Coordinates of C-alpha atoms and ligand atoms in Angstrom, one line a residue:
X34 CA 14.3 20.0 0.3
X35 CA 11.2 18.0 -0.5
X36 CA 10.3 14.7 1.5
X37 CA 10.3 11.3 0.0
X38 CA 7.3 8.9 -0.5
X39 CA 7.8 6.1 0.6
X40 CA 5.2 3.1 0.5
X41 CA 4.6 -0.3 2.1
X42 CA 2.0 -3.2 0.1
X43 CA 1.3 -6.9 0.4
X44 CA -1.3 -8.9 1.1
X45 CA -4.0 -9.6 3.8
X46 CA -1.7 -10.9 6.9
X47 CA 1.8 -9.6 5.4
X48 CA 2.6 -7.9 9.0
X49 CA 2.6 -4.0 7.3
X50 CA 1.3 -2.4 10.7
X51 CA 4.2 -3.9 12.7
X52 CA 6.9 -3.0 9.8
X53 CA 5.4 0.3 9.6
X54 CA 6.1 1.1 13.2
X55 CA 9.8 -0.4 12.8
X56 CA 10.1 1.7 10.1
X57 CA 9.2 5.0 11.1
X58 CA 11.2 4.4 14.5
X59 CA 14.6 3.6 12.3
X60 CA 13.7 7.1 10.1
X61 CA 13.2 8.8 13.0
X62 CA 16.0 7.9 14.3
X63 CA 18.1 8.9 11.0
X64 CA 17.0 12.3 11.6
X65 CA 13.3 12.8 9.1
X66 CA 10.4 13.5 10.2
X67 CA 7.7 10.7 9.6
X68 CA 4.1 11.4 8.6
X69 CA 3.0 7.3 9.1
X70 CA -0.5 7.3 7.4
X71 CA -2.6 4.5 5.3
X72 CA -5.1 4.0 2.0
X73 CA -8.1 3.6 1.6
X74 CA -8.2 6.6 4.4
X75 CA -5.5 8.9 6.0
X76 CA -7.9 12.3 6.0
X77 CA -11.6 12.5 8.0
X78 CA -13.4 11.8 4.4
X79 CA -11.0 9.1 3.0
X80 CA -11.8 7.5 6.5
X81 CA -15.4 7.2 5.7
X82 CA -15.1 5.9 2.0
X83 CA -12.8 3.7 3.8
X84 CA -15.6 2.1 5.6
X85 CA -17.7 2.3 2.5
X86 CA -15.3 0.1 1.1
X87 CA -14.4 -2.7 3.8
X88 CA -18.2 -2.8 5.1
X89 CA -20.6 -5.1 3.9
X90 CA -23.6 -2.6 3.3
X91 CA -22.2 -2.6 -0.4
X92 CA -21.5 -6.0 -0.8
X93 CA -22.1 -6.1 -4.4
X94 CA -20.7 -2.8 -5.8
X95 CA -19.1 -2.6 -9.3
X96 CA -15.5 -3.0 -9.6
X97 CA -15.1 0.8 -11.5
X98 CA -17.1 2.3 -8.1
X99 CA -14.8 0.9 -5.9
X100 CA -11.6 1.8 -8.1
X101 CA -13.2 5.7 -8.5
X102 CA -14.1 5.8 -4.3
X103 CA -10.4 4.9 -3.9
X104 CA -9.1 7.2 -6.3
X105 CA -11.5 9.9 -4.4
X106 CA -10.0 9.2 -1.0
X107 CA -6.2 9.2 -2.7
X108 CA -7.0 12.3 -3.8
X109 CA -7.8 13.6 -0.8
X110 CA -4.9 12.2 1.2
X111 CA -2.7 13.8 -1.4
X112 CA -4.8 17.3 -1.2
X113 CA -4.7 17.4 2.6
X114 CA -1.5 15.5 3.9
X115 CA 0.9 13.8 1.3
X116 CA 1.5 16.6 -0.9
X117 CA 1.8 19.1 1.9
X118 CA 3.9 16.9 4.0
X119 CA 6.3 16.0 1.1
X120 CA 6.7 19.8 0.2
X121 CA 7.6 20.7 4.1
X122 CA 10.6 18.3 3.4
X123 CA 8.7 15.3 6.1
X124 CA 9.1 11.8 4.6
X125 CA 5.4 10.0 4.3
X126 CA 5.3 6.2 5.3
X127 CA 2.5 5.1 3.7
X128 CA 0.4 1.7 4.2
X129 CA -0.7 0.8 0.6
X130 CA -1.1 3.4 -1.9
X131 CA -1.7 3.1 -6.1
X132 CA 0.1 -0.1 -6.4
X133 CA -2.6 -1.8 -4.2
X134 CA -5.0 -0.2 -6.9
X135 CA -3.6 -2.7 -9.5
X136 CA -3.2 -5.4 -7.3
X137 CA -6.7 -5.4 -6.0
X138 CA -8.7 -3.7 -8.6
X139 CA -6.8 -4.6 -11.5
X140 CA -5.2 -8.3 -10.8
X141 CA -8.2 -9.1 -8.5
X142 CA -10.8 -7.4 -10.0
X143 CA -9.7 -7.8 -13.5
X144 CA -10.1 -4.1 -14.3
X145 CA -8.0 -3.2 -16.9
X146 CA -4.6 -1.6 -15.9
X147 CA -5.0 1.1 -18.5
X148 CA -8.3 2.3 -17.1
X149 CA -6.3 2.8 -13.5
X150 CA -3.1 4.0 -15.1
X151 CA -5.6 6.8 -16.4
X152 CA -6.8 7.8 -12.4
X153 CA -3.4 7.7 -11.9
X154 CA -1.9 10.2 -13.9
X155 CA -4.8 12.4 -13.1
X156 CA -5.0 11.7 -9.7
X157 CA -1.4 12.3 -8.8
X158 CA 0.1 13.9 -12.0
X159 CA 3.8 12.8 -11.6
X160 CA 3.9 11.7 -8.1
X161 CA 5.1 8.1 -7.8
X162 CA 6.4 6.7 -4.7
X163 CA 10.4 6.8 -4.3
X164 CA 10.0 3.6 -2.7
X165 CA 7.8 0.5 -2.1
X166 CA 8.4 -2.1 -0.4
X167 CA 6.4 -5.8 -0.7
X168 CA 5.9 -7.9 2.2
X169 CA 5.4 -10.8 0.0
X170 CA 4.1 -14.6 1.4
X171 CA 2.0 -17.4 0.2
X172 CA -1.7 -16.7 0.0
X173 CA -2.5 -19.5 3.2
X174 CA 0.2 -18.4 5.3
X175 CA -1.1 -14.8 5.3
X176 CA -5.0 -15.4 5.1
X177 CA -4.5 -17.7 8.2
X178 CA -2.6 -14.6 10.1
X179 CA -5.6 -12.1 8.9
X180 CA -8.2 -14.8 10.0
X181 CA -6.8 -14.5 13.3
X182 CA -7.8 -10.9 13.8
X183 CA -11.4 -11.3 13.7
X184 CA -14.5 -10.3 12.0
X185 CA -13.5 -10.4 7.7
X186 CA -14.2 -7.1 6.0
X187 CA -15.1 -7.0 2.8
X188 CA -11.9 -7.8 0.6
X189 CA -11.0 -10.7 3.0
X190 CA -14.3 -12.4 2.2
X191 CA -13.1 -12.9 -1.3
X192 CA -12.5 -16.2 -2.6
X193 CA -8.8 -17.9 -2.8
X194 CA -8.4 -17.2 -6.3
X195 CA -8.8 -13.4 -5.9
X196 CA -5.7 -13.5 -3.1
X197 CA -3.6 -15.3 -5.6
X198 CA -4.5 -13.0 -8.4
X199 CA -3.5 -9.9 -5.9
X200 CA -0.2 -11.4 -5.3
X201 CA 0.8 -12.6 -8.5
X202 CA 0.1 -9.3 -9.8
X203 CA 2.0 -7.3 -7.0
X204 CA 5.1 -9.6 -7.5
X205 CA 5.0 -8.7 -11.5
X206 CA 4.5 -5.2 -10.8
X207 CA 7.7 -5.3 -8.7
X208 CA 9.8 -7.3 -11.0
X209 CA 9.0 -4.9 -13.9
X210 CA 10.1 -2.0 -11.1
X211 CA 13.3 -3.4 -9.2
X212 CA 14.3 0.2 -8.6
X213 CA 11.5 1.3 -7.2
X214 CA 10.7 -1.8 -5.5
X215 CA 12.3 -4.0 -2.7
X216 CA 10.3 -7.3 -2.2
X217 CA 10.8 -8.8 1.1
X218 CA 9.7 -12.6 2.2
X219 CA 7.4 -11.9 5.1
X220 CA 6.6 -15.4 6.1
X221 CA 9.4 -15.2 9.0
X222 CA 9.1 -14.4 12.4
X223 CA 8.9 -10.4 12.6
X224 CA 12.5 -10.2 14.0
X225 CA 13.8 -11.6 11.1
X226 CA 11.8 -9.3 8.6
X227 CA 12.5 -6.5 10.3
X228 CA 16.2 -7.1 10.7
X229 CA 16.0 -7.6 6.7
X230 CA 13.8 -4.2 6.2
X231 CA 16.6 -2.3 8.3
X232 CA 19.3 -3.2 5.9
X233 CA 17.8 -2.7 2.7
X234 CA 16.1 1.1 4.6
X235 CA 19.9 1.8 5.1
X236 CA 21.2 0.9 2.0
X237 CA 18.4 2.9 0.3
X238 CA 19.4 6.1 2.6
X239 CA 22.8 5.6 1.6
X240 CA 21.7 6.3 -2.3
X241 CA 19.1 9.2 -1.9
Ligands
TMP456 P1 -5.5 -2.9 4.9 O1 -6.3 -4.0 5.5 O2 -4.1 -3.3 4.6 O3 -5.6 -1.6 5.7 O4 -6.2 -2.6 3.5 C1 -7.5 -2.4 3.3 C2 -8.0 -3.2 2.1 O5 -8.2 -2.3 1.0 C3 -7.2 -4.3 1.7 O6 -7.9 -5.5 1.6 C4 -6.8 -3.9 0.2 C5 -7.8 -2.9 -0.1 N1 -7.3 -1.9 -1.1 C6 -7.6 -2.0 -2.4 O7 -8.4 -2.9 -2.8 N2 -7.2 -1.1 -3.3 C7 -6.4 0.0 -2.9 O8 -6.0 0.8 -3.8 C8 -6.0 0.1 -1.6 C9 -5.2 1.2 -1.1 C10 -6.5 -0.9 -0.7

């Protein structure tokens, strides 16, 4: 039986990486087996266009260059380890993945969505995540949590507006996809986020 996809987005400070290990923990323990990887990245090449893309040696480069070098490492990651893992019937747990494409590069950016939704079909063909979930929270609550961690790379450095662009355009996103997506308030202490994400992972499980 084939695996399912299963994605995690939000913005900078939304507490994915502690979610993400929750997460794969309470699968595990339903009996999959987790592949927990992350975009831009997850192979040895989408690793280094990841730090391409969050350094500073490229400070100024063109929105479509950093939409393609994404799209290159996402094709890559599905190459080499989603596609693989999904077909071995192992569920994939995945920080960000396309809907972070038209968050960033398309409500922050300003690309237009038609230009990504073309990488996208390419890119993937008909692979679309089974489910996503959005740690949502107000741009200042999250940006203070991210400063916190140290040194800004190179999408933290954006202004304010670009943040509230991102999430406006992740919360339409999901409210056009309520299927596919389950939007969950992340500006609660993790305990309380987590005890959410563990009743809405077991109601999902109870469906597929
Ligand atoms: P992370 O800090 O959650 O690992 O994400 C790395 C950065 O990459 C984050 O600022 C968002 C950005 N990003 C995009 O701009 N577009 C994408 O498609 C993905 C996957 C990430």
């Amino acid at each position: 039986m084939a695996g399912k996809l299963i994605t995690v987005e939000g913005g900078e400070g939304a507490g994915k990486t502690t979610q993400l290990a929750f997460m794969r923990d309470y699968l595990e323990r339903a009996g999959h087996r987790v592949v927990l990887t992350r975009e831009p990245g997850g192979t040895a090449l989408g690793e280094e266009i990841r730090a391409l893309l969050l350094g500073h040696r490229h400070d100024g480069m063109a929105p479509a260059t950093e939409t393609l070098l994404i799209f290159a490492a996402r094709a890559e990651h599905l190459e080499r380890i989603i596609r693989p893992a999904l077909a071995a019937g192992h569920w994939v747990l995945c920080d960000r993945f396309t809907d972070a494409t038209y968050a960033y590069q398309g409500g922050g950016r300003g690309l237009p969505p038609e230009r990504i939704a073309v990488l996208e079909n390419w890119v993937q063909s008909d692979l679309r995540p089974d489910l996503t979930l959005l740690f949502d929270l107000p741009v200042a609550v999250g940006l203070a949590r991210a400063g916190r961690r140290g040194a800004a790379d190179r999408f933290e450095r954006e202004e304010w507006a670009f943040f509230e662009r991102v999430r406006a355009a992740y919360r339409e996103r999901a409210g056009r996809n309520p299927d596919r997506y389950r939007i969950v308030a992340a500006d609660r202490p993790v305990a309380a986020v987590r005890a959410e994400v563990e009743t809405l992972l077991a109601a999902w499980l109870e469906r597929v």
